[in-house]
Amino acid sequence: MTNADFTPRVFSGIQPSGGLTLGNYLGALKRFVDMQNAGTHECVYCMVDQHAITVWQNPADLRNNTRELAAFFIASGVDPERSILFNQSQVPAHAQLGWIFNCVARMGWMSRMTQWKDKSGKNSENASLGLFGYPALMAADILVYHATHVPVGDDQKQHLELTRDIAAKFNHDYGVDFFPITEPVIDGPAKRVMSLTDGTKKMSKSDPSDKSRINMSDDADAIARKFRKARTDPDPLPDSYEGLKDRPEARNLVDIFAALSERTREDVMGEVQGMQWGAFKPLLADLAVEKLSPISVEMTRLLDDPGEIDRILGRGAERAEEIANPILAKTYEIVGMVASK
Ligand code: AQP
């Protein structure tokens, strides 16, 4: 079988660990909406609460962050009728397939994951077993839907390669052609949004400096201030995108502008070439406020009714199970588990 024999299906997830950034929006959410609206794939989107607890989460915060993330999805344009939207813990098939993949993935593969090395740091003896096993659960999140495509930011590339390795090893070991070899979808100008204070580092919610990122909760003043203060070099914008090759901070701001305005980098360069930062930064700030403010206003409105958010997620989980449970049952059968009830 090739991927063309599987139903075209997108899966992606975001951790409800709080502190959503412009990186999450441009690298993930906005592209989830684009894939939904393209109408070519069935789209399954998940708040991966079981991944979030691989590092400590205060229970009350986890509950709030899950609802806030659901509001972020919906306010950004994910339609819970057209896409399937739910939180991971409510579909036990993820964890059940995750266990099987724990037995397929090799220790050596997992130890090479750069996110494991970064997040466990020098204190890996004290990191949770879940943090180490995270990529096997992520493979299960994807493959329990036989997802053919996964839109993610560039930082998730290695985990998707591991997902492909797990699928291939399972298929090989059991002599089946059961799991698709999922294609990562890592494209567009904002596949890796960088920090506003250091163009060589990813924009991230865990950066100690709030100035390094745009939070989805930032108001217009904060957005304008952060872009105004964003680190750049003294030169004006060059004539072409190639001219930004060795200018990571400048390139990042142009990439953000292109992604927010849904234009190509070349098109943007045609407009802004030769500009000084004093002229470009306010343009960028205005654009960001124009695009992000309606999302945060809508999030606030949705969060006024958490019961309705829970109802939407519950319905999404039921729809997700209709796809996931038969795939899990077939996996058990392949593995040799006796279906005794
Ligand atoms: N800076 C980014 N640029 C592009 N895409 C990004 N993503 C995250 N940051 C960027 C994408 O957002 C999705 C959700 O990722 P996650 O739930 O794993 O969140 P995260 O990667 O933990 O977010 P942070 O801010 O990067 O957290 P920390 O600081 O804990 O590492 C993914 O598709 C991811 O690629």
Tab-separated table of C-alpha atoms and ligand atoms in Angstrom:
chain	number	residue	atom	x	y	z
A	1	MET	CA	0.000	0.000	0.000
A	2	THR	CA	1.087	3.592	-0.486
A	3	ASN	CA	-0.206	6.645	1.327
A	4	ALA	CA	-2.535	7.215	-1.627
A	5	ASP	CA	-4.480	4.134	-0.444
A	6	PHE	CA	-5.318	5.795	2.885
A	7	THR	CA	-8.054	8.383	3.433
A	8	PRO	CA	-6.311	11.801	3.186
A	9	ARG	CA	-6.307	12.827	6.823
A	10	VAL	CA	-4.493	15.512	8.797
A	11	PHE	CA	-3.650	15.180	12.478
A	12	SER	CA	-1.882	17.725	14.660
A	13	GLY	CA	-1.831	18.729	18.296
A	14	ILE	CA	-0.736	21.449	20.684
A	15	GLN	CA	0.060	21.087	24.375
A	16	PRO	CA	-2.248	22.930	26.776
A	17	SER	CA	0.690	24.059	28.842
A	18	GLY	CA	-0.198	27.753	28.769
A	19	GLY	CA	1.492	30.749	27.250
A	20	LEU	CA	0.496	30.537	23.577
A	21	THR	CA	2.807	32.481	21.292
A	22	LEU	CA	2.893	33.913	17.789
A	23	GLY	CA	5.107	30.879	16.974
A	24	ASN	CA	2.254	28.512	17.842
A	25	TYR	CA	-0.140	30.615	15.777
A	26	LEU	CA	1.949	30.963	12.611
A	27	GLY	CA	3.782	27.620	12.820
A	28	ALA	CA	0.735	25.564	13.727
A	29	LEU	CA	-2.741	27.044	14.202
A	30	LYS	CA	-2.929	29.220	11.123
A	31	ARG	CA	-1.790	26.327	8.993
A	32	PHE	CA	-4.339	24.005	10.625
A	33	VAL	CA	-7.033	26.447	9.548
A	34	ASP	CA	-5.621	26.642	6.014
A	35	MET	CA	-5.654	22.838	5.719
A	36	GLN	CA	-9.210	22.679	7.018
A	37	ASN	CA	-10.322	25.339	4.567
A	38	ALA	CA	-8.574	23.683	1.635
A	39	GLY	CA	-11.109	20.874	2.097
A	40	THR	CA	-8.801	18.188	0.709
A	41	HIS	CA	-8.271	16.321	3.994
A	42	GLU	CA	-10.305	15.275	6.987
A	43	CYS	CA	-8.745	17.284	9.839
A	44	VAL	CA	-8.269	15.985	13.392
A	45	TYR	CA	-6.906	18.531	15.907
A	46	CYS	CA	-6.069	17.754	19.478
A	47	MET	CA	-5.144	19.403	22.747
A	48	VAL	CA	-2.486	16.993	23.929
A	49	ASP	CA	-3.026	17.159	27.679
A	50	GLN	CA	-1.205	13.853	28.263
A	51	HIS	CA	1.924	15.311	26.673
A	52	ALA	CA	1.595	18.421	28.831
A	53	ILE	CA	1.924	16.393	32.072
A	54	THR	CA	5.331	15.011	31.035
A	55	VAL	CA	6.471	18.074	32.970
A	56	TRP	CA	4.648	19.251	36.108
A	57	GLN	CA	1.298	20.969	35.527
A	58	ASN	CA	-0.797	22.455	38.271
A	59	PRO	CA	-4.219	20.711	37.838
A	60	ALA	CA	-6.268	23.925	37.950
A	61	ASP	CA	-3.935	25.520	35.396
A	62	LEU	CA	-4.135	22.480	33.132
A	63	ARG	CA	-7.935	22.694	33.125
A	64	ASN	CA	-7.871	26.428	32.338
A	65	ASN	CA	-5.149	26.053	29.720
A	66	THR	CA	-7.039	23.273	27.951
A	67	ARG	CA	-10.149	25.428	27.643
A	68	GLU	CA	-8.067	28.442	26.652
A	69	LEU	CA	-6.332	26.425	23.945
A	70	ALA	CA	-9.697	25.167	22.681
A	71	ALA	CA	-10.833	28.795	22.487
A	72	PHE	CA	-7.633	29.652	20.606
A	73	PHE	CA	-8.316	26.929	18.039
A	74	ILE	CA	-11.885	28.065	17.478
A	75	ALA	CA	-11.114	31.806	17.524
A	76	SER	CA	-8.342	31.237	14.965
A	77	GLY	CA	-10.809	29.604	12.576
A	78	VAL	CA	-10.887	25.878	13.365
A	79	ASP	CA	-14.556	24.995	12.918
A	80	PRO	CA	-15.458	22.132	15.288
A	81	GLU	CA	-18.092	20.939	12.825
A	82	ARG	CA	-15.745	20.714	9.852
A	83	SER	CA	-12.710	19.546	11.831
A	84	ILE	CA	-12.593	17.155	14.786
A	85	LEU	CA	-11.454	19.035	17.907
A	86	PHE	CA	-10.917	17.355	21.295
A	87	ASN	CA	-8.522	16.766	24.181
A	88	GLN	CA	-6.292	13.720	24.029
A	89	SER	CA	-7.080	12.198	27.444
A	90	GLN	CA	-10.712	11.701	26.413
A	91	VAL	CA	-9.748	9.259	23.668
A	92	PRO	CA	-7.936	6.431	25.512
A	93	ALA	CA	-6.907	4.809	22.205
A	94	HIS	CA	-3.984	7.297	22.039
A	95	ALA	CA	-2.415	5.984	25.251
A	96	GLN	CA	-3.289	2.381	24.380
A	97	LEU	CA	-1.535	2.540	21.026
A	98	GLY	CA	1.209	4.572	22.717
A	99	TRP	CA	1.990	1.564	24.918
A	100	ILE	CA	2.344	-0.706	21.890
A	101	PHE	CA	4.673	1.859	20.296
A	102	ASN	CA	6.731	1.978	23.519
A	103	CYS	CA	7.440	-1.655	22.699
A	104	VAL	CA	8.302	-0.892	19.061
A	105	ALA	CA	10.517	2.187	19.545
A	106	ARG	CA	14.124	1.521	20.588
A	107	MET	CA	15.882	3.193	23.513
A	108	GLY	CA	18.621	4.393	21.164
A	109	TRP	CA	16.109	6.179	18.922
A	110	MET	CA	14.528	7.951	21.868
A	111	SER	CA	17.843	8.982	23.438
A	112	ARG	CA	18.786	10.799	20.235
A	113	MET	CA	15.758	13.116	20.314
A	114	THR	CA	17.056	16.658	20.619
A	115	GLN	CA	13.923	17.839	22.435
A	116	TRP	CA	14.537	15.171	25.108
A	117	LYS	CA	18.134	16.318	25.441
A	118	ASP	CA	17.123	19.995	25.600
A	119	LYS	CA	14.239	19.547	28.025
A	120	SER	CA	15.847	17.009	30.349
A	121	GLY	CA	19.106	18.968	30.262
A	122	LYS	CA	21.745	18.142	32.805
A	123	ASN	CA	19.137	16.717	35.120
A	124	SER	CA	17.930	13.791	33.018
A	125	GLU	CA	17.924	11.391	36.011
A	126	ASN	CA	15.164	13.506	37.445
A	127	ALA	CA	13.102	13.907	34.241
A	128	SER	CA	9.875	11.906	33.984
A	129	LEU	CA	9.716	8.637	32.083
A	130	GLY	CA	6.846	10.247	30.172
A	131	LEU	CA	9.139	12.988	28.861
A	132	PHE	CA	11.471	10.336	27.485
A	133	GLY	CA	8.608	8.338	25.937
A	134	TYR	CA	6.767	11.414	24.599
A	135	PRO	CA	7.644	10.827	20.910
A	136	ALA	CA	6.174	7.288	20.988
A	137	LEU	CA	2.886	8.710	22.300
A	138	MET	CA	3.077	11.386	19.618
A	139	ALA	CA	3.468	8.658	16.983
A	140	ALA	CA	0.356	7.001	18.430
A	141	ASP	CA	-1.579	10.308	18.331
A	142	ILE	CA	-0.927	10.455	14.610
A	143	LEU	CA	-1.141	6.814	13.622
A	144	VAL	CA	-4.264	5.944	15.608
A	145	TYR	CA	-6.022	8.007	12.902
A	146	HIS	CA	-3.914	6.622	10.042
A	147	ALA	CA	-3.116	10.293	9.436
A	148	THR	CA	-1.326	10.857	6.150
A	149	HIS	CA	-0.230	14.452	6.783
A	150	VAL	CA	0.919	16.338	9.885
A	151	PRO	CA	1.315	20.136	9.787
A	152	VAL	CA	3.856	21.213	12.416
A	153	GLY	CA	6.591	23.739	13.007
A	154	ASP	CA	10.161	22.905	12.081
A	155	ASP	CA	11.014	21.991	15.711
A	156	GLN	CA	8.859	18.851	15.439
A	157	LYS	CA	10.603	17.460	12.359
A	158	GLN	CA	12.673	14.906	14.253
A	159	HIS	CA	9.629	13.557	16.106
A	160	LEU	CA	7.866	13.056	12.791
A	161	GLU	CA	10.817	11.145	11.434
A	162	LEU	CA	10.538	8.924	14.488
A	163	THR	CA	6.821	8.443	13.786
A	164	ARG	CA	7.741	7.209	10.318
A	165	ASP	CA	10.381	4.870	11.780
A	166	ILE	CA	7.884	3.435	14.265
A	167	ALA	CA	5.269	2.855	11.544
A	168	ALA	CA	7.844	1.206	9.288
A	169	LYS	CA	9.194	-1.032	12.056
A	170	PHE	CA	5.693	-2.085	13.146
A	171	ASN	CA	4.728	-2.890	9.543
A	172	HIS	CA	7.976	-4.792	9.042
A	173	ASP	CA	7.960	-6.719	12.344
A	174	TYR	CA	4.357	-7.885	11.949
A	175	GLY	CA	4.577	-8.371	8.176
A	176	VAL	CA	1.725	-5.954	7.464
A	177	ASP	CA	1.119	-2.802	5.513
A	178	PHE	CA	-1.073	-1.301	8.190
A	179	PHE	CA	0.257	2.103	9.239
A	180	PRO	CA	0.857	4.874	6.688
A	181	ILE	CA	4.274	6.512	6.475
A	182	THR	CA	3.077	9.968	7.455
A	183	GLU	CA	4.226	13.052	5.568
A	184	PRO	CA	5.246	16.073	7.640
A	185	VAL	CA	3.893	19.362	6.297
A	186	ILE	CA	6.486	21.938	7.296
A	187	ASP	CA	6.184	24.871	4.952
A	188	GLY	CA	5.498	28.577	4.615
A	189	PRO	CA	7.573	31.548	5.760
A	190	ALA	CA	6.898	30.911	9.470
A	191	LYS	CA	7.856	27.285	9.950
A	192	ARG	CA	10.291	28.438	12.636
A	193	VAL	CA	9.411	31.793	14.196
A	194	MET	CA	12.457	33.036	16.062
A	195	SER	CA	12.868	34.954	19.304
A	196	LEU	CA	12.557	38.755	19.019
A	197	THR	CA	15.696	39.177	21.096
A	198	ASP	CA	17.894	36.487	19.527
A	199	GLY	CA	17.310	35.478	15.903
A	200	THR	CA	19.111	32.173	16.389
A	201	LYS	CA	16.658	30.877	19.028
A	202	LYS	CA	13.091	29.626	18.503
A	203	MET	CA	10.325	31.855	19.872
A	204	SER	CA	9.185	29.849	22.844
A	205	LYS	CA	6.857	30.176	25.801
A	206	SER	CA	9.563	28.926	28.141
A	207	ASP	CA	12.069	31.689	27.279
A	208	PRO	CA	12.641	33.586	30.541
A	209	SER	CA	12.349	36.924	28.714
A	210	ASP	CA	8.803	38.020	27.877
A	211	LYS	CA	10.285	40.490	25.361
A	212	SER	CA	11.461	37.558	23.250
A	213	ARG	CA	7.955	36.594	22.196
A	214	ILE	CA	4.527	37.852	21.223
A	215	ASN	CA	1.963	36.149	23.455
A	216	MET	CA	-1.510	35.593	22.065
A	217	SER	CA	-2.734	37.363	25.209
A	218	ASP	CA	-0.668	40.529	24.544
A	219	ASP	CA	-2.678	43.693	23.953
A	220	ALA	CA	-2.041	46.107	21.084
A	221	ASP	CA	0.364	48.236	23.145
A	222	ALA	CA	2.459	45.253	24.192
A	223	ILE	CA	2.611	43.949	20.593
A	224	ALA	CA	3.718	47.354	19.272
A	225	ARG	CA	6.280	47.792	22.053
A	226	LYS	CA	7.797	44.341	21.548
A	227	PHE	CA	8.170	44.779	17.788
A	228	ARG	CA	9.588	48.279	18.280
A	229	LYS	CA	12.204	46.916	20.670
A	230	ALA	CA	12.893	43.735	18.658
A	231	ARG	CA	16.593	43.251	18.045
A	232	THR	CA	17.775	44.134	14.528
A	233	ASP	CA	20.980	45.256	12.882
A	234	PRO	CA	21.687	48.863	11.818
A	235	ASP	CA	21.337	48.277	8.044
A	236	PRO	CA	18.154	49.066	6.132
A	237	LEU	CA	16.182	46.254	4.484
A	238	PRO	CA	18.010	44.903	1.407
A	239	ASP	CA	16.736	44.633	-2.182
A	240	SER	CA	16.018	40.931	-2.098
A	241	TYR	CA	15.319	38.137	0.376
A	242	GLU	CA	18.753	36.615	-0.321
A	243	GLY	CA	20.252	39.774	1.168
A	244	LEU	CA	18.887	38.645	4.564
A	245	LYS	CA	20.919	35.427	4.548
A	246	ASP	CA	23.291	36.389	7.362
A	247	ARG	CA	20.841	38.659	9.179
A	248	PRO	CA	18.707	36.266	11.312
A	249	GLU	CA	16.808	38.926	13.276
A	250	ALA	CA	15.955	40.925	10.155
A	251	ARG	CA	14.935	37.790	8.288
A	252	ASN	CA	12.679	36.721	11.156
A	253	LEU	CA	10.748	40.006	11.079
A	254	VAL	CA	10.291	39.768	7.309
A	255	ASP	CA	9.135	36.141	7.659
A	256	ILE	CA	6.596	37.127	10.313
A	257	PHE	CA	5.346	39.946	8.080
A	258	ALA	CA	4.999	37.567	5.111
A	259	ALA	CA	3.167	34.917	7.152
A	260	LEU	CA	0.752	37.398	8.765
A	261	SER	CA	-0.025	39.092	5.462
A	262	GLU	CA	-0.272	35.744	3.595
A	263	ARG	CA	2.182	36.924	0.974
A	264	THR	CA	5.397	35.425	-0.317
A	265	ARG	CA	8.693	36.696	1.067
A	266	GLU	CA	9.653	37.977	-2.386
A	267	ASP	CA	6.426	39.909	-2.692
A	268	VAL	CA	7.004	41.485	0.722
A	269	MET	CA	10.599	42.382	-0.178
A	270	GLY	CA	9.300	44.189	-3.274
A	271	GLU	CA	7.345	46.491	-0.958
A	272	VAL	CA	9.790	46.987	1.904
A	273	GLN	CA	13.217	47.006	0.222
A	274	GLY	CA	15.409	49.870	1.338
A	275	MET	CA	13.170	50.709	4.319
A	276	GLN	CA	14.705	51.687	7.651
A	277	TRP	CA	13.582	49.799	10.753
A	278	GLY	CA	11.872	52.906	12.065
A	279	ALA	CA	9.446	52.609	9.143
A	280	PHE	CA	9.155	48.817	8.903
A	281	LYS	CA	8.590	47.969	12.561
A	282	PRO	CA	5.401	50.075	12.930
A	283	LEU	CA	4.040	48.477	9.738
A	284	LEU	CA	4.682	45.048	11.210
A	285	ALA	CA	3.183	46.003	14.570
A	286	ASP	CA	0.007	47.358	12.920
A	287	LEU	CA	-0.368	44.220	10.839
A	288	ALA	CA	0.116	41.975	13.880
A	289	VAL	CA	-2.456	43.929	15.894
A	290	GLU	CA	-4.923	43.801	12.992
A	291	LYS	CA	-4.566	40.005	12.684
A	292	LEU	CA	-4.189	38.992	16.325
A	293	SER	CA	-6.601	41.307	18.167
A	294	PRO	CA	-9.795	39.747	16.737
A	295	ILE	CA	-8.519	36.335	17.846
A	296	SER	CA	-7.943	37.418	21.430
A	297	VAL	CA	-11.318	39.219	21.563
A	298	GLU	CA	-13.069	36.073	20.326
A	299	MET	CA	-11.120	33.913	22.789
A	300	THR	CA	-12.338	36.051	25.661
A	301	ARG	CA	-15.926	35.732	24.448
A	302	LEU	CA	-15.689	31.941	24.114
A	303	LEU	CA	-14.082	31.567	27.542
A	304	ASP	CA	-17.124	33.206	29.110
A	305	ASP	CA	-18.915	29.904	28.581
A	306	PRO	CA	-16.571	27.052	29.562
A	307	GLY	CA	-19.503	24.606	29.589
A	308	GLU	CA	-19.988	25.160	25.875
A	309	ILE	CA	-16.259	24.572	25.248
A	310	ASP	CA	-16.447	21.276	27.166
A	311	ARG	CA	-19.495	20.241	25.145
A	312	ILE	CA	-17.656	20.953	21.871
A	313	LEU	CA	-14.622	18.958	23.033
A	314	GLY	CA	-16.791	16.057	24.192
A	315	ARG	CA	-18.522	15.837	20.836
A	316	GLY	CA	-15.100	16.011	19.122
A	317	ALA	CA	-13.827	13.127	21.280
A	318	GLU	CA	-16.810	10.978	20.269
A	319	ARG	CA	-16.121	11.639	16.604
A	320	ALA	CA	-12.395	10.965	17.105
A	321	GLU	CA	-13.167	7.606	18.725
A	322	GLU	CA	-15.217	6.535	15.725
A	323	ILE	CA	-11.975	6.634	13.712
A	324	ALA	CA	-9.462	5.621	16.379
A	325	ASN	CA	-11.175	2.648	18.050
A	326	PRO	CA	-11.394	0.391	14.959
A	327	ILE	CA	-7.739	1.163	14.128
A	328	LEU	CA	-6.713	0.274	17.693
A	329	ALA	CA	-8.799	-2.947	17.604
A	330	LYS	CA	-7.137	-3.992	14.364
A	331	THR	CA	-3.696	-3.195	15.841
A	332	TYR	CA	-4.452	-5.448	18.850
A	333	GLU	CA	-5.482	-8.216	16.481
A	334	ILE	CA	-2.248	-7.840	14.465
A	335	VAL	CA	-0.187	-7.922	17.663
A	336	GLY	CA	-1.973	-11.035	18.910
A	337	MET	CA	-4.058	-9.716	21.794
A	338	VAL	CA	-7.091	-11.983	22.406
A	339	ALA	CA	-10.317	-9.971	22.086
A	340	SER	CA	-12.139	-11.628	24.984
A	341	LYS	CA	-15.070	-9.267	25.361
B	1	AQP	N1	8.564	29.343	17.311
B	1	AQP	C1	7.810	28.504	16.621
B	1	AQP	N2	7.768	28.599	15.272
B	1	AQP	C2	6.969	27.763	14.544
B	1	AQP	N3	6.200	26.799	15.098
B	1	AQP	C3	6.214	26.671	16.438
B	1	AQP	N4	5.571	25.834	17.280
B	1	AQP	C4	5.929	26.127	18.564
B	1	AQP	N5	6.797	27.151	18.571
B	1	AQP	C5	7.013	27.507	17.267
B	1	AQP	C6	4.644	24.799	16.834
B	1	AQP	O1	3.495	24.862	17.645
B	1	AQP	C7	2.951	23.530	17.745
B	1	AQP	C8	2.669	23.229	19.182
B	1	AQP	O2	3.840	22.958	19.848
B	1	AQP	P1	3.869	22.374	21.297
B	1	AQP	O3	2.547	22.111	21.833
B	1	AQP	O4	4.875	21.271	21.332
B	1	AQP	O5	4.421	23.612	21.980
B	1	AQP	P2	5.881	23.837	22.237
B	1	AQP	O6	6.755	23.455	21.072
B	1	AQP	O7	6.132	23.154	23.529
B	1	AQP	O8	5.872	25.361	22.376
B	1	AQP	P3	7.092	26.109	22.860
B	1	AQP	O9	6.674	27.518	23.009
B	1	AQP	O10	8.233	25.819	21.984
B	1	AQP	O11	7.312	25.441	24.271
B	1	AQP	P4	8.626	25.162	24.992
B	1	AQP	O12	9.150	26.511	25.333
B	1	AQP	O13	8.207	24.356	26.184
B	1	AQP	O14	9.514	24.393	24.046
B	1	AQP	C9	3.953	22.586	17.097
B	1	AQP	O15	3.501	22.278	15.780
B	1	AQP	C10	5.208	23.402	17.047
B	1	AQP	O16	6.032	23.018	15.960
